[in-house]
Structures are given as C-alpha cells and as structure tokens.
Short mmCIF file of C-alpha atoms and ligand atoms in Angstrom, two decimals:
data_model
loop_
_atom_site.label_atom_id
_atom_site.label_comp_id
_atom_site.label_asym_id
_atom_site.label_seq_id
_atom_site.Cartn_x
_atom_site.Cartn_y
_atom_site.Cartn_z
CA MET A 9 29.54 12.02 5.57
CA ASN A 10 26.50 11.05 7.61
CA LEU A 11 24.04 10.09 4.88
CA ALA A 12 20.92 10.49 6.98
CA GLU A 13 21.94 14.01 8.05
CA GLU A 14 22.90 14.93 4.50
CA ILE A 15 19.50 13.76 3.22
CA ARG A 16 17.74 15.86 5.86
CA ARG A 17 19.86 18.89 4.96
CA LEU A 18 19.26 18.52 1.21
CA SER A 19 15.58 17.92 1.76
CA LYS A 20 15.25 21.16 3.72
CA ASN A 21 17.21 23.19 1.14
CA LYS A 22 15.18 21.81 -1.75
CA LYS A 23 11.81 22.20 0.03
CA ALA A 24 11.24 18.47 -0.29
CA VAL A 25 9.01 16.17 1.69
CA ILE A 26 10.19 12.59 2.19
CA LEU A 27 7.48 9.94 2.31
CA ALA A 28 8.22 6.35 3.31
CA HIS A 29 5.82 3.47 2.94
CA ASN A 30 5.36 1.18 5.96
CA TYR A 31 7.34 -1.53 4.14
CA GLN A 32 10.50 0.53 3.66
CA ARG A 33 13.80 -0.27 5.36
CA PRO A 34 14.00 1.00 8.98
CA GLU A 35 16.71 3.58 8.19
CA ILE A 36 14.48 5.10 5.49
CA GLN A 37 11.44 5.17 7.78
CA ASP A 38 13.58 6.91 10.40
CA ILE A 39 14.59 9.84 8.16
CA ALA A 40 11.18 10.30 6.51
CA ASP A 41 8.84 13.20 7.22
CA TYR A 42 5.92 10.79 7.12
CA VAL A 43 5.57 7.02 7.30
CA GLY A 44 2.30 5.36 6.34
CA ASP A 45 0.32 3.59 3.66
CA SER A 46 0.24 4.80 0.08
CA ILE A 47 -2.84 7.00 0.09
CA GLU A 48 -2.22 8.33 3.59
CA LEU A 49 1.15 9.51 2.28
CA SER A 50 -0.18 11.05 -0.94
CA ARG A 51 -2.64 13.04 1.16
CA LYS A 52 0.14 14.16 3.50
CA ALA A 53 1.96 15.49 0.44
CA MET A 54 -1.20 17.39 -0.55
CA ILE A 55 -1.27 19.29 2.76
CA GLU A 56 2.44 20.16 2.56
CA ARG A 57 1.66 23.27 0.54
CA ASP A 58 5.18 24.71 0.61
CA ALA A 59 6.84 21.51 -0.61
CA GLU A 60 8.11 21.59 -4.19
CA LEU A 61 9.49 18.08 -4.33
CA ILE A 62 8.11 14.78 -3.08
CA VAL A 63 10.57 11.93 -2.57
CA PHE A 64 8.40 8.84 -2.34
CA ALA A 65 10.29 5.84 -0.97
CA ALA A 66 7.98 3.11 -2.20
CA VAL A 67 7.07 1.44 -5.52
CA ASP A 68 5.86 2.74 -8.90
CA PHE A 69 2.09 2.94 -8.44
CA MET A 70 2.42 4.87 -5.16
CA ALA A 71 4.65 7.51 -6.74
CA GLU A 72 2.19 7.72 -9.64
CA SER A 73 -0.71 8.34 -7.27
CA ALA A 74 1.28 11.07 -5.53
CA ALA A 75 2.01 12.66 -8.94
CA ILE A 76 -1.67 12.46 -9.92
CA LEU A 77 -2.84 14.06 -6.67
CA ASN A 78 -0.06 16.66 -6.54
CA PRO A 79 0.17 17.99 -10.11
CA ASN A 80 2.13 21.08 -9.00
CA LYS A 81 4.91 19.13 -7.30
CA ARG A 82 7.62 16.95 -8.75
CA VAL A 83 7.62 13.37 -7.48
CA LEU A 84 10.84 11.33 -7.30
CA LEU A 85 11.01 7.56 -6.92
CA PRO A 86 14.45 6.72 -5.43
CA THR A 87 14.68 3.51 -7.51
CA LEU A 88 12.97 3.44 -10.91
CA GLU A 89 13.04 -0.37 -10.94
CA ALA A 90 10.94 -0.55 -7.75
CA ARG A 91 7.77 -1.91 -9.35
CA CYS A 92 4.90 -3.71 -7.69
CA PRO A 93 4.30 -7.07 -9.43
CA MET A 94 0.65 -7.08 -8.40
CA ALA A 95 0.05 -3.70 -10.08
CA GLN A 96 1.57 -5.09 -13.30
CA MET A 97 -0.94 -7.98 -13.26
CA LEU A 98 -3.79 -5.78 -14.48
CA ASN A 99 -3.65 -4.22 -17.91
CA VAL A 100 -6.18 -2.22 -19.89
CA GLU A 101 -6.99 -5.14 -22.23
CA GLU A 102 -8.02 -7.27 -19.25
CA ILE A 103 -10.23 -4.44 -17.98
CA LYS A 104 -11.94 -4.02 -21.36
CA LYS A 105 -12.63 -7.77 -21.54
CA ALA A 106 -14.18 -7.78 -18.05
CA LYS A 107 -16.32 -4.74 -18.82
CA ALA A 108 -17.57 -6.37 -22.02
CA HIS A 109 -18.66 -9.42 -19.99
CA TYR A 110 -20.30 -7.37 -17.23
CA PRO A 111 -21.37 -4.08 -18.86
CA ASP A 112 -23.57 -3.02 -15.91
CA ALA A 113 -21.07 -3.75 -13.14
CA PRO A 114 -19.02 -0.82 -11.79
CA LEU A 115 -15.27 -1.34 -11.72
CA VAL A 116 -13.47 -0.72 -8.42
CA LEU A 117 -9.69 -0.77 -8.48
CA TYR A 118 -7.38 -1.20 -5.56
CA VAL A 119 -4.87 1.68 -5.47
CA ASN A 120 -2.21 -0.98 -6.15
CA THR A 121 -2.70 -0.48 -9.89
CA LEU A 122 -0.95 1.59 -12.53
CA ALA A 123 -2.40 4.96 -13.55
CA ALA A 124 -3.39 3.60 -16.98
CA ALA A 125 -5.66 1.05 -15.25
CA LYS A 126 -7.04 3.56 -12.73
CA ALA A 127 -8.11 5.77 -15.64
CA HIS A 128 -10.64 3.07 -16.63
CA CYS A 129 -12.31 2.51 -13.26
CA ASP A 130 -15.30 4.09 -11.55
CA VAL A 131 -13.68 4.46 -8.16
CA CYS A 132 -10.48 3.44 -6.37
CA CYS A 133 -10.14 1.88 -2.94
CA THR A 134 -7.48 0.96 -0.43
CA SER A 135 -7.34 -2.17 1.70
CA ALA A 136 -8.57 0.04 4.58
CA ASN A 137 -11.70 1.34 2.82
CA ALA A 138 -12.51 -1.36 0.22
CA VAL A 139 -15.54 -2.60 2.17
CA GLU A 140 -16.92 0.93 2.62
CA ILE A 141 -16.42 1.75 -1.07
CA ILE A 142 -18.18 -1.41 -2.31
CA GLU A 143 -21.03 -0.89 0.15
CA SER A 144 -21.51 2.66 -1.13
CA LEU A 145 -22.17 1.47 -4.69
CA ASP A 146 -25.71 1.01 -5.92
CA ALA A 147 -24.88 -2.36 -7.48
CA GLU A 148 -24.99 -5.96 -6.30
CA THR A 149 -22.31 -7.13 -8.74
CA VAL A 150 -18.98 -5.35 -8.80
CA LEU A 151 -15.78 -5.87 -10.79
CA PHE A 152 -12.73 -5.62 -8.57
CA GLY A 153 -9.00 -5.72 -9.33
CA PRO A 154 -6.27 -6.72 -9.14
CA ASP A 155 -6.04 -8.62 -5.83
CA ARG A 156 -8.17 -11.75 -5.69
CA ASN A 157 -7.78 -12.20 -1.92
CA LEU A 158 -8.94 -8.66 -1.21
CA ALA A 159 -11.86 -9.23 -3.61
CA GLU A 160 -12.90 -12.35 -1.64
CA PHE A 161 -12.51 -10.53 1.67
CA VAL A 162 -14.77 -7.71 0.47
CA GLN A 163 -17.31 -10.18 -0.92
CA ARG A 164 -17.55 -11.91 2.45
CA LYS A 165 -17.91 -8.60 4.30
CA THR A 166 -20.48 -6.99 1.99
CA GLY A 167 -22.47 -10.00 0.74
CA LYS A 168 -22.23 -8.58 -2.79
CA THR A 169 -20.89 -10.48 -5.81
CA VAL A 170 -17.33 -9.26 -6.26
CA ILE A 171 -15.74 -10.49 -9.49
CA PRO A 172 -11.92 -10.46 -9.50
CA VAL A 173 -10.17 -8.91 -12.52
CA PRO A 174 -7.93 -10.65 -13.47
CA GLU A 175 -9.16 -13.91 -11.94
CA TRP A 176 -5.78 -14.65 -10.37
CA GLY A 177 -4.22 -11.35 -9.20
CA PHE A 178 -2.11 -11.60 -6.04
CA CYS A 179 0.71 -10.11 -3.98
CA PRO A 180 3.66 -12.55 -4.06
CA THR A 181 4.84 -11.40 -0.62
CA HIS A 182 1.53 -11.85 1.18
CA LEU A 183 1.00 -15.27 -0.42
CA LEU A 184 4.06 -16.53 1.49
CA PHE A 185 2.13 -16.61 4.77
CA GLN A 186 0.81 -20.05 5.73
CA PRO A 187 -1.63 -20.98 8.53
CA GLU A 188 0.71 -23.80 9.56
CA ASP A 189 3.42 -21.28 10.49
CA VAL A 190 0.91 -19.35 12.56
CA ARG A 191 -0.08 -22.53 14.42
CA VAL A 192 3.55 -23.18 15.34
CA LEU A 193 4.01 -19.57 16.52
CA LYS A 194 0.80 -19.78 18.55
CA MET A 195 2.31 -22.71 20.46
CA GLN A 196 5.28 -20.49 21.35
CA HIS A 197 3.11 -17.42 22.07
CA PRO A 198 -0.27 -18.78 23.21
CA ASP A 199 -1.63 -15.34 24.22
CA ALA A 200 -0.63 -13.63 20.99
CA VAL A 201 -3.16 -11.83 18.83
CA VAL A 202 -2.91 -12.67 15.11
CA MET A 203 -3.22 -9.68 12.74
CA VAL A 204 -3.14 -10.24 8.97
CA HIS A 205 -3.46 -8.14 5.83
CA PRO A 206 -6.43 -8.88 3.51
CA GLU A 207 -3.93 -9.56 0.68
CA CYS A 208 -3.18 -12.81 2.56
CA SER A 209 -4.90 -16.01 1.47
CA PHE A 210 -8.40 -16.97 2.60
CA GLU A 211 -6.83 -19.70 4.82
CA MET A 212 -4.60 -17.13 6.53
CA GLN A 213 -7.52 -14.78 7.04
CA ASN A 214 -9.36 -17.64 8.74
CA VAL A 215 -6.72 -17.97 11.46
CA ALA A 216 -6.60 -14.22 12.15
CA ASP A 217 -8.07 -12.36 15.12
CA PHE A 218 -7.90 -9.12 13.15
CA ILE A 219 -7.78 -8.48 9.39
CA GLY A 220 -6.81 -5.00 8.25
CA SER A 221 -4.59 -2.68 6.27
CA THR A 222 -1.19 -1.62 7.60
CA SER A 223 -2.61 1.60 9.09
CA GLN A 224 -5.50 -0.32 10.66
CA MET A 225 -3.03 -2.81 12.18
CA CYS A 226 -1.06 0.08 13.69
CA ARG A 227 -4.18 1.54 15.30
CA TYR A 228 -5.38 -1.89 16.46
CA ALA A 229 -2.04 -2.73 18.11
CA MET A 230 -1.98 0.64 19.91
CA LYS A 231 -5.46 0.19 21.37
CA SER A 232 -5.23 -3.53 22.14
CA GLN A 233 -4.52 -4.75 25.67
CA ALA A 234 -2.58 -7.70 24.21
CA LYS A 235 1.17 -7.81 24.76
CA THR A 236 2.19 -10.04 21.84
CA PHE A 237 1.14 -9.93 18.19
CA ILE A 238 1.79 -12.32 15.32
CA VAL A 239 1.82 -10.18 12.20
CA GLY A 240 0.91 -11.30 8.69
CA THR A 241 2.20 -8.54 6.47
CA GLU A 242 5.49 -7.37 4.98
CA GLU A 243 8.25 -7.27 7.60
CA GLY A 244 8.85 -3.48 7.29
CA LEU A 245 5.70 -2.75 9.29
CA LEU A 246 7.25 -4.35 12.37
CA HIS A 247 9.74 -1.48 12.67
CA ARG A 248 6.89 1.00 13.00
CA LEU A 249 4.83 -1.26 15.28
CA ARG A 250 7.81 -1.72 17.63
CA LYS A 251 8.62 2.00 17.65
CA ASP A 252 5.01 2.98 18.41
CA ASN A 253 4.50 0.26 21.06
CA PRO A 254 7.72 -0.14 23.08
CA GLY A 255 6.15 -2.42 25.70
CA LYS A 256 4.67 -4.89 23.21
CA LYS A 257 6.15 -7.77 21.23
CA PHE A 258 5.68 -8.25 17.48
CA VAL A 259 6.53 -11.50 15.71
CA LEU A 260 6.46 -11.85 11.93
CA ALA A 261 4.17 -14.73 10.89
CA TYR A 262 6.77 -15.83 8.32
CA ASP A 263 10.42 -14.71 8.43
CA GLY A 264 10.79 -14.54 4.66
CA ALA A 265 7.92 -12.08 4.11
CA VAL A 266 10.01 -9.40 2.46
CA CYS A 267 8.89 -7.45 -0.59
CA PRO A 268 12.05 -7.29 -2.71
CA ASN A 269 10.61 -4.42 -4.73
CA MET A 270 10.05 -2.20 -1.69
CA LYS A 271 13.53 -3.06 -0.45
CA LEU A 272 15.19 -1.82 -3.65
CA ASN A 273 15.15 1.63 -2.07
CA THR A 274 18.20 2.35 0.07
CA LEU A 275 19.48 5.48 1.79
CA GLU A 276 22.16 5.75 -0.93
CA ARG A 277 19.60 5.67 -3.73
CA LEU A 278 17.34 8.09 -1.93
CA TYR A 279 20.26 10.47 -1.45
CA ALA A 280 21.28 10.24 -5.13
CA ALA A 281 17.72 10.81 -6.37
CA LEU A 282 17.27 13.83 -4.12
CA LYS A 283 20.68 15.32 -4.90
CA GLU A 284 20.33 14.98 -8.67
CA GLU A 285 16.54 15.35 -8.68
CA ARG A 286 16.30 12.27 -10.85
CA HIS A 287 13.71 9.56 -11.44
CA VAL A 288 10.85 12.03 -11.80
CA VAL A 289 7.56 10.14 -12.07
CA THR A 290 5.06 11.64 -14.50
CA VAL A 291 1.63 10.58 -15.69
CA PRO A 292 0.30 11.98 -19.00
CA GLU A 293 -2.44 14.51 -18.17
CA PRO A 294 -5.31 12.78 -20.06
CA VAL A 295 -4.63 9.60 -18.03
CA ALA A 296 -3.96 11.53 -14.82
CA LYS A 297 -7.24 13.43 -15.16
CA LYS A 298 -9.33 10.24 -15.30
CA ALA A 299 -7.32 8.49 -12.59
CA ARG A 300 -7.60 11.58 -10.34
CA LYS A 301 -11.38 11.43 -10.69
CA ALA A 302 -11.40 7.80 -9.49
CA LEU A 303 -9.17 8.67 -6.52
CA GLU A 304 -11.23 11.76 -5.64
CA ARG A 305 -14.41 9.72 -5.78
CA MET A 306 -12.86 7.41 -3.18
CA PHE A 307 -12.06 10.40 -0.95
CA GLU A 308 -15.65 11.68 -1.29
CA VAL A 309 -17.08 8.34 -0.17
CA THR A 310 -14.70 7.94 2.76
CA SER A 311 -14.26 11.55 3.93
S1 SF4 B 13 4.06 -6.00 -0.78
FE1 SF4 B 13 2.96 -6.90 -2.51
S2 SF4 B 13 1.43 -5.36 -3.12
FE2 SF4 B 13 2.99 -4.32 -1.82
S3 SF4 B 13 4.50 -3.53 -3.29
FE3 SF4 B 13 5.24 -5.55 -2.65
S4 SF4 B 13 4.41 -6.95 -4.20
FE4 SF4 B 13 3.27 -5.03 -4.39
#
C-alpha cells in the first residue's frame, strides 16, 4: 500500500482537509493540502467550507486554535502526545498573578498558548503580527506571554514596556541556536543572508540580517536577490524554502534544531488518525468562546 496515496484517497472520501505546519516532516508537508504557520492554516480551514474534518499535523495548541475557529468541523491531531513545551509554560495561575501586579496593563498572548490561557487575554498575536498588535493598543505597558525572546523583540520594535509572563518562557528548539555557529557558517558562506525567528535569543537576533516568522522568512527568501541563506528556525522550514526556491541554497544555523514534538507526527500516525477518526481535539465552549474573541480581535487589528 502506498501510504501517501491512501491518505489522499481517504481524505477525499471523508471530505477532510490536511494541514501541515512548516516544521512537519517533508513527507507530511508533501501530502498536505496546505503548509504554513499555525494561524495561516486555521484560516485556510475556515475557507474550506465543504470540509467536515481537519487533520492538523502539528502540536496541541495549533489544533486547539483550529477547533476554536472552526466549531462546525472536527479537528484531529495525528499524535495526541505532540505538545508544545512553550505553551505548557503559561498557566492560568501565572496569568492571574501578573494581572494582579499590573491591573491596568492589557494581556497579549502569543498563539503558542493553550486555549485555557487564551481565554484570559485581551488579544492574541503571532510572531508575524506581534509588533502590529502591541502598537495598536492604547497602553504603554503590556503583559506578554509566554515567549520572553519574542517579548524583548517586540519591546525593542515598539518602544513600549513589554513585561514577559512568565518571566522565563522560551522555545527549547529555538534556544539551541548560537551566534558562534553562525559566525563559523558565515566563514563558509560569506555572502549568505542570515534569517532568524524572533523566538531565538537576543544574541542570535543581533547577528541576523532578517528577523521574522516562518511565513515572513518564506516571503523574504523568495524576494531576496541573495543565493544563500543561513536559517535560524526549526529544520522543517528548510524543506519548504528549498521547494519554493530551487535555485537558492539554505543552510540550517544549527544542525540539531529539531522540535521533537512536531516530529512525533508521522505518515503512519496521520493515516491511522484519519482512518479511525481518532484524537479529536475539543475545547469546552465557555473557554472556546473567550479564546475565539481574543483570536478574532487579532484578525480585526491585522486584517
Ligand atoms: S518549535 Fe518550539 S514553539 Fe514550536 S512547537 Fe516546538 S517547542 Fe513549541
């Protein structure tokens, strides 16, 4: 049996749409209907009006967002254990403590949070629109969670006081990148452009020519005249970058930058989830309602 063909056949029969995050394995990206970042994908699912099933090859919070934004469709996560450690770093208790300390500061949460956390924020953001969202707020002090590096990036860009909640939130994969590795690669590829994700450390951001989300990196690489790029984000994005830019060279800034949680999804697990329609992700409606409001507010600001 050709698994990829069987997945496509099942998907068509079940009126499913397969979404793959940019960090998924190449073979999953290749069979997906759409490849992109988390919110891009949830919105794609929203416009697929005939779809009854969403198979979201990604991690927990992304499938939750898709379920929140698509209440009439069932959302499947191929591997239930695929959880983002950064999203787990922010709980409701931490949010309540921060709000008690700064009662007048709005709370902005990165979409890399669980639905229960999103339900307590004023507005969500992505790494692509975080600066725009913070600028849109009529407040000079803003609470921001859970990624400390993204909080610092936004603070530098907006000039506002951005307080990280919790103080220490981070993505374990993006913290693996080190400026020293980039310096060595620059010696090998002196003309290369360095692109990094804002989840990378401040030191990494300082050696970058371009800082942006995965979708922004894809657009930047397409438009750029450069022929070689050193990339500071999870290795899965390189598959898409290489596919979209056949004449250009992409080098990962650190070979070990693999998100083990994203890589829990395999073609076999995706096939099993789709065939048995298992691992349905649900969010209780009272939580979903509040979280949806925060996501919709983000869409209003950035539309
Ligand atoms: S790359 Fe980082 S933020 Fe993204 S899912 Fe993995 S651990 Fe979470």
